[in-house]
Coordinates of C-alpha atoms in Angstrom, one line a residue:
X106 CA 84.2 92.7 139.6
X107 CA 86.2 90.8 136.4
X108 CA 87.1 93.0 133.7
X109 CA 85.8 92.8 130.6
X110 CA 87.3 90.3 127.8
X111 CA 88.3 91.8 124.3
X112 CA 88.3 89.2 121.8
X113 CA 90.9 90.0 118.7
X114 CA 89.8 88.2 115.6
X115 CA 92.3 88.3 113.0
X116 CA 92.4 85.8 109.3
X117 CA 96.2 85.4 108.5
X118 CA 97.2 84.6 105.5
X119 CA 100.9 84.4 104.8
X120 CA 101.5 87.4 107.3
X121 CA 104.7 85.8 109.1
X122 CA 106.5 88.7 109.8
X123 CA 103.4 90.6 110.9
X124 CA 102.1 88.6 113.4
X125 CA 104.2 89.7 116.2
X126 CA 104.1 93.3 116.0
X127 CA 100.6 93.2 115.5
X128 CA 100.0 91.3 118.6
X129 CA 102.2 93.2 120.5
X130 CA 100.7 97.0 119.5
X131 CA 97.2 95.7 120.0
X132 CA 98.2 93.9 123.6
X133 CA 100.2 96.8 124.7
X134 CA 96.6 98.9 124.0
X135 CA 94.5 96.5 125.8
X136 CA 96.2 96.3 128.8
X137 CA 97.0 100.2 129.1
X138 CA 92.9 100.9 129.0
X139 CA 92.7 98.1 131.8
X140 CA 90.6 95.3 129.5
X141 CA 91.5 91.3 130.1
X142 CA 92.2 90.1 126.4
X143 CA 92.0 87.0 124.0
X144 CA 93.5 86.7 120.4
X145 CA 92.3 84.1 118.3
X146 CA 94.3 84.3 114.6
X147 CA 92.3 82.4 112.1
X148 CA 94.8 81.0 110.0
X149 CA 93.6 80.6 106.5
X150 CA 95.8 78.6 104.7
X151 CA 99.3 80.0 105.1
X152 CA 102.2 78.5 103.7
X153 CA 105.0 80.5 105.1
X154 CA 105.7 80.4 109.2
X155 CA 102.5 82.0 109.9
X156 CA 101.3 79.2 112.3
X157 CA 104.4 78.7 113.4
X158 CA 104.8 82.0 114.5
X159 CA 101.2 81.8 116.5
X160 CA 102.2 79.1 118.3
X161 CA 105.2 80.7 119.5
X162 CA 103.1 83.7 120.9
X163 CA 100.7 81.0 122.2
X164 CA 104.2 79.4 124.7
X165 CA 104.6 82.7 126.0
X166 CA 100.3 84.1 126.2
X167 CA 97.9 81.6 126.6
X168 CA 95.7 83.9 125.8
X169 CA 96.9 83.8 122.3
X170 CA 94.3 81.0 120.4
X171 CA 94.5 80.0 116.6
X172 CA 92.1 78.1 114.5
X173 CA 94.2 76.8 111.1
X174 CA 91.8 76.5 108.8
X175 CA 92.5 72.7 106.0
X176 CA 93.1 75.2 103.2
X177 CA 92.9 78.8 102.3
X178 CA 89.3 79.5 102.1
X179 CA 88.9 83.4 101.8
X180 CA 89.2 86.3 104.4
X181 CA 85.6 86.7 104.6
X182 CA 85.4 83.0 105.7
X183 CA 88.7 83.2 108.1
X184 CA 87.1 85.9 109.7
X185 CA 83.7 83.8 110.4
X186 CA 85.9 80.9 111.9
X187 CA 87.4 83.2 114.0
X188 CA 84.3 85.1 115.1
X189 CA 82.8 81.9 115.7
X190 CA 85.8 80.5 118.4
X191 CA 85.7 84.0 119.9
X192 CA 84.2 84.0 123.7
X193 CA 84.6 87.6 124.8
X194 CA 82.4 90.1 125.8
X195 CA 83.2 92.1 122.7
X196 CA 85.0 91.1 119.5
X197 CA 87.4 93.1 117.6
X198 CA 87.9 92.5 113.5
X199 CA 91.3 93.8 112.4
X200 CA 93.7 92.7 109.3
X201 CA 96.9 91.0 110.3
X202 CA 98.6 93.4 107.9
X203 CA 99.7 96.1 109.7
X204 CA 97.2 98.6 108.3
X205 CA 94.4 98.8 111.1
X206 CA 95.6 101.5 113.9
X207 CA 95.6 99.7 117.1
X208 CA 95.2 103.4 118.8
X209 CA 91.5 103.5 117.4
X210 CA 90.7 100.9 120.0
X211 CA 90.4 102.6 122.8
X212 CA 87.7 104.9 120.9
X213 CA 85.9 102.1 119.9
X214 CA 86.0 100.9 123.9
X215 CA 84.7 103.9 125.0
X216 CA 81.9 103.9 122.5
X217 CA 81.0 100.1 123.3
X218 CA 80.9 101.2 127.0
X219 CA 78.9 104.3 126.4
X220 CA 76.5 101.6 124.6
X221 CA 77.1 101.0 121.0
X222 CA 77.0 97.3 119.6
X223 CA 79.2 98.4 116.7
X224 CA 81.6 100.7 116.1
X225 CA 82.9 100.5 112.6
X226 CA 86.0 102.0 110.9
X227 CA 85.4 104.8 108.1
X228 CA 88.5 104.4 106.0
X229 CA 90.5 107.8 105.0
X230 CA 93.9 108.7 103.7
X231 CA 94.9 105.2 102.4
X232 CA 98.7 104.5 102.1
X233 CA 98.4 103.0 98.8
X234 CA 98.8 103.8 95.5
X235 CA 96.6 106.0 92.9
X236 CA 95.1 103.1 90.7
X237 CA 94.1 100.3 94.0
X238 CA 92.8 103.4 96.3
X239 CA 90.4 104.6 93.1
X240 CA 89.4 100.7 93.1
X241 CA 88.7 100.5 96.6
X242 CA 86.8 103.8 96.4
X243 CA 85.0 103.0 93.6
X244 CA 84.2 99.5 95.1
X245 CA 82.5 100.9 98.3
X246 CA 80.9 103.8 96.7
X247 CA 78.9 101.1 94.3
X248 CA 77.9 99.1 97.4
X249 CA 76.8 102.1 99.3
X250 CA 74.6 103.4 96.4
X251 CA 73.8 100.7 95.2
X252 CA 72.9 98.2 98.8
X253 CA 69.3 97.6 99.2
X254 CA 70.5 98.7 103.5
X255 CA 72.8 101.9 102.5
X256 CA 76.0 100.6 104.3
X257 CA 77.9 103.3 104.9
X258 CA 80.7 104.2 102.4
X259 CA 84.8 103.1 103.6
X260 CA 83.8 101.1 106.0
X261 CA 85.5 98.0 105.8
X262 CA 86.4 95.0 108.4
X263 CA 88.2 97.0 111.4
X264 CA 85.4 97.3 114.0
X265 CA 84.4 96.1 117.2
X266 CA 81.3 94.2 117.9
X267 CA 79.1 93.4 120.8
X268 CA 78.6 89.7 122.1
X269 CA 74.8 90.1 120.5
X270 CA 75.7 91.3 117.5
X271 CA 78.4 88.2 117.2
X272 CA 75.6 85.8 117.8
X273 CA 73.4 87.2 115.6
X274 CA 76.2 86.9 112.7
X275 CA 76.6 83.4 113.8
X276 CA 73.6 82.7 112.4
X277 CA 73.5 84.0 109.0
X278 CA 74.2 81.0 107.3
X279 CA 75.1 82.2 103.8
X280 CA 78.2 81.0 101.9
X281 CA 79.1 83.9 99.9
X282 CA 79.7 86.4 102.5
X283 CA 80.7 89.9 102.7
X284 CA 80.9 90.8 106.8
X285 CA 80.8 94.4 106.7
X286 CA 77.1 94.4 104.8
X287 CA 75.9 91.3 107.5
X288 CA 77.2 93.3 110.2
X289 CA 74.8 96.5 109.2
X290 CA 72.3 94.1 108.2
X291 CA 72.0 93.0 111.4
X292 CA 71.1 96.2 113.2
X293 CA 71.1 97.3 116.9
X294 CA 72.9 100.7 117.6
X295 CA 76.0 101.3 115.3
X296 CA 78.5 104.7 114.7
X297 CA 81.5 104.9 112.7
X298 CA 84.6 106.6 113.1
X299 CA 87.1 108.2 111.1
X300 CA 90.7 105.6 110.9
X301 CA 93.7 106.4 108.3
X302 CA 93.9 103.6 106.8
X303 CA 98.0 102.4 107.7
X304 CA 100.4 101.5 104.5
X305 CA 101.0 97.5 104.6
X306 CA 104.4 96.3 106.1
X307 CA 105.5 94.8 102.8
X308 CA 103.5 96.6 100.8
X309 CA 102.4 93.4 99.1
X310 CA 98.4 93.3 99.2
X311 CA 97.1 89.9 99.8
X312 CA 94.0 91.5 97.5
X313 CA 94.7 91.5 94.3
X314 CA 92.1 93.5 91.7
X315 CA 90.3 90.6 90.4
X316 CA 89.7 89.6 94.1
X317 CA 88.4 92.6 95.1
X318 CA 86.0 92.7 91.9
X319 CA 85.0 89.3 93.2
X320 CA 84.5 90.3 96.9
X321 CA 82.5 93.3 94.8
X322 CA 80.2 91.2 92.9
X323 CA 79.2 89.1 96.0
X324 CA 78.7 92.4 98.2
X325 CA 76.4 93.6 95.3
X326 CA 74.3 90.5 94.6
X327 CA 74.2 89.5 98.6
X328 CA 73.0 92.6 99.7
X329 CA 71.1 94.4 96.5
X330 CA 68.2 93.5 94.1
X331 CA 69.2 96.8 92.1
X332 CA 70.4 94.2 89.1
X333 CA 67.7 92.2 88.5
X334 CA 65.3 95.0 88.9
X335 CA 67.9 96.9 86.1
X336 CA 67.7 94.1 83.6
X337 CA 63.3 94.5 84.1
X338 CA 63.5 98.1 83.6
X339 CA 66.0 97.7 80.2
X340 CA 64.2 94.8 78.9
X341 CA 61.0 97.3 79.0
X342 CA 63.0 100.3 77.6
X343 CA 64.2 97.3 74.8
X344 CA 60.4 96.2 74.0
X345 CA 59.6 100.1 73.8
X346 CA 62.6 100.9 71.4
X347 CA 62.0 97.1 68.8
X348 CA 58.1 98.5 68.8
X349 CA 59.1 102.0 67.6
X350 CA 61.6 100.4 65.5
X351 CA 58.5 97.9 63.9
X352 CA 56.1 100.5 63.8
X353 CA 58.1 102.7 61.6
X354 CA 59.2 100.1 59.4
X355 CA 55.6 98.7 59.0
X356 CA 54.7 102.4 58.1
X357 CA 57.2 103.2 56.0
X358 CA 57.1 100.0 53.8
X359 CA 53.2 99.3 54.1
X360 CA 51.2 102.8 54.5
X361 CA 53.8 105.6 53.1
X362 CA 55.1 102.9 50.4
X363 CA 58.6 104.1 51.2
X364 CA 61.8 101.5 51.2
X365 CA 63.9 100.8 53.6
X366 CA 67.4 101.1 51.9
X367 CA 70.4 98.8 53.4
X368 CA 70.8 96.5 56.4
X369 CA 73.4 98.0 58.3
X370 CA 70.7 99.3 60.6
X371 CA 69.3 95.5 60.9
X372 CA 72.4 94.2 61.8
X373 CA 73.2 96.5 64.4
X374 CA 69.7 96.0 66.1
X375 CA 70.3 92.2 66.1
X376 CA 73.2 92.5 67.8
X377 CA 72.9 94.8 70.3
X378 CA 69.7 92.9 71.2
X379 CA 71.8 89.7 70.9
X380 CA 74.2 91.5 73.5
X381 CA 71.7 92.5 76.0
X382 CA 70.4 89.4 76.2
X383 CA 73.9 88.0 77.2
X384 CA 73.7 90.5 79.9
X385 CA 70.5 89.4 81.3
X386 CA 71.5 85.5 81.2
X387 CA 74.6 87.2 83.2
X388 CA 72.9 88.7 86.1
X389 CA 70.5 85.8 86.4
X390 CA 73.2 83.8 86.0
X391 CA 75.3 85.3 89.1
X392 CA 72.4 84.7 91.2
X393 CA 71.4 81.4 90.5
X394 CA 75.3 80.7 91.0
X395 CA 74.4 81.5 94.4
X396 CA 71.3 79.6 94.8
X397 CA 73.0 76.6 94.1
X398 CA 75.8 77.5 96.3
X399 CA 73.3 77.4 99.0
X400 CA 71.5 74.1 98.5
X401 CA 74.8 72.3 98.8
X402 CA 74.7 73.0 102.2
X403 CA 78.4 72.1 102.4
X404 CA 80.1 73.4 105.3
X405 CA 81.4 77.2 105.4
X406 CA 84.9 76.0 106.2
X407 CA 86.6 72.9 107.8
X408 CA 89.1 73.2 110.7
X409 CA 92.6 71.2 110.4
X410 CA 93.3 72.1 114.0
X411 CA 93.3 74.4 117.2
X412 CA 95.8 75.5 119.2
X413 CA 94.5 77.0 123.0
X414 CA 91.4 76.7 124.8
X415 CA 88.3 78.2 123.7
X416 CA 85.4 79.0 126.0
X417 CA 82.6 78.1 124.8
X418 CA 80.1 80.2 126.0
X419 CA 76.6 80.9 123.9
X420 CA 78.9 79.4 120.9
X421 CA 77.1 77.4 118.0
X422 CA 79.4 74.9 116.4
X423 CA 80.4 75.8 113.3
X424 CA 78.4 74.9 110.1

C-alpha cells in the first residue's frame, strides 16, 4: 500500500534565505512520521534569489515544484495558485518565513488520520513586538465577533487540509480573498490546535500595518453583513434623534412661543449628519468596490512559469 502524499503549499515573497531551512525542517518531519511528500512554493513576485533558490532545491528533490506567479499579487492569491497545483492527498498551508513550527505537523497528521478535514493553527505567544501583536489581536478578535460564520479567533493560514476540502476551495471564485474565513466557510469536520507562533528569521514582516488593515477590511466585508446592517440601524437611531430635535424646535418656537437662541447647536447637527452620511457612502462604497471587482471576471492570477511536474489529479485549471 503507497503512502500518503503531503502537499506543502508555501507563497514566497522575497524569502531567499528562508527557503532552504524551511524546506529542510519540514522534509526532515515528513519523512520521520513515514509520509511521501511534495512542495510546491508559489512564488509571488520575488525580486531577490527566491526562485533561484527553488530551483536549486528542485536539482536535488524533484519533489520540490514552484509556480512563479507574472507579478506579486498578494499572499492570499499566492496561496490559491499554489493550492490549486497541489495534488496530494492532504495539503499543508505554512509561511515561508520561518514562523510556522514544522513540529505541529505531525499533530495535525494524526488528527487528519483520526478523520478531520481541517486542522487549523490557534496562534499563541507571538515573537513580535507589543504594537504589531495588539494589531494582529485586535484584527482577529473583530473578525471573530464580528463574521457572520464565527471563525475562530488566532487562527491564521498554518493548517492542513483534506483533498475535499481543497476542491471545494477551488471553487470559490471570489477575487478578494481571505483563506482562513473560506476555509471555515466551507465546512466538513474541523479542530484547532494551540501553535506558538515562531519570531521571523529577519524579523522584517512582509505585512506591514496598512496591509493587514487591508487584509482586515476584506475579511470583514467578505465574510460579514454586520456593516451594512450597522449603517440601517444608525440611520434609524439618526431619523429618531432629527425628529426629537424638530419636534422640540416646532414646540418651542410655535406652541410655547419660546426662541431658539444661537446656531451653534444647528451647525453641529449639520455636520455630524453631514459626517454620517460620508460613512454610509463608505461602507456601501467598500462593497460595491467588490461587486465590481467581480464582474470583471479577470483572472485571479496569471502564471509566468512552472518549474516540476504537477499531477493533475481532480485539478480545475486555474481561473
Amino acid at each position: 500500500m503507497s503512502r500518503p502524499t503531503i502537499s506543502i503549499v508555501l507563497p514566497v515573497y522575497n524569502e531567499m534565505d528562508a527557503i532552504r531551512p524551511v524546506y529542510e525542517g519540514v522534509r526532515d518531519v515528513l519523512v520521520e512520521a513515514g509520509y511521501d511528500y511534495e512542495f510546491v512554493f508559489a512564488n509571488d513576485g520575488s525580486v531577490d534569489g527566491s526562485e533561484a533558490a527553488i530551483s536549486a532545491l528542485h536539482a536535488s528533490d524533484d519533489r520540490v515544484k514552484l509556480v512563479s506567479l507574472s507579478r506579486n499579487f498578494g499572499q492570499q492569491v499566492a496561496v490559491t495558485s499554489g493550492l490549486e497545483y497541489a495534488s496530494g492527498d492532504a495539503v499543508i498551508l505554512m509561511d515561508c518565513d520561518m514562523q510556522d513550527d514544522p513540529k505541529a505537523i505531525p499533530e495535525f497528521l494524526d488528527l487528519w488520520e483520526k478523520g478531520y478535514d481541517v486542522v487549523y493553527a490557534l496562534r499563541s505567544d507571538r515573537q513580535e513586538g507589543l504594537f504589531r501583536r495588539m494589531a494582529f489581536k485586535s484584527f482577529h478578535r473583530i473578525n471573530h465577533l464580528l463574521s457572520d460564520i464565527r471563525m475562530p479567533a488566532d487562527a491564521g493560514l498554518f493548517c492542513l487540509m483534506s483533498r475535499r476540502v481543497v476542491l471545494e476551495m477551488g471553487r470559490l471564485k471570489e477575487r478578494n480573498r481571505y483563506l482562513p474565513g473560506m476555509r471555515f466557510w466551507v465546512g466538513f469536520k474541523q479542530t484547532g490546535i494551540r501553535v506558538r507562533r515562531l519570531g521571523r528569521y529577519d524579523d522584517v514582516s512582509r505585512v506591514s500595518l496598512s496591509r493587514l488593515m487591508i487584509l482586515s477590511l476584506d475579511s470583514l466585508v467578505s465574510h460579514s453583513k454586520v456593516p451594512l446592517r450597522c449603517v440601517t440601524l444608525l440611520g434609524l437611531l439618526m431619523f429618531c434623534v432629527a425628529t426629537g430635535v424638530a419636534s422640540y424646535v416646532f414646540y418651542s418656537k410655535f406652541i410655547s412661543l419660546v426662541a431658539i437662541p444661537g446656531w451653534a447647536s444647528g451647525v453641529g447637527l449639520i455636520l455630524f449628519f453631514g459626517g454620517f452620511q460620508f460613512i454610509v457612502l463608505g461602507v456601501l462604497g467598500e462593497y460595491l468596490a467588490r461587486i465590481y471587482d467581480e464582474v470583471k471576471m479577470r483572472p485571479l492570477y496569471v502564471v509566468a512559469s512552472t518549474l516540476g511536474s504537477f499531477a493533475r489529479r481532480d485539478r480545475k485549471e486555474p481561473s
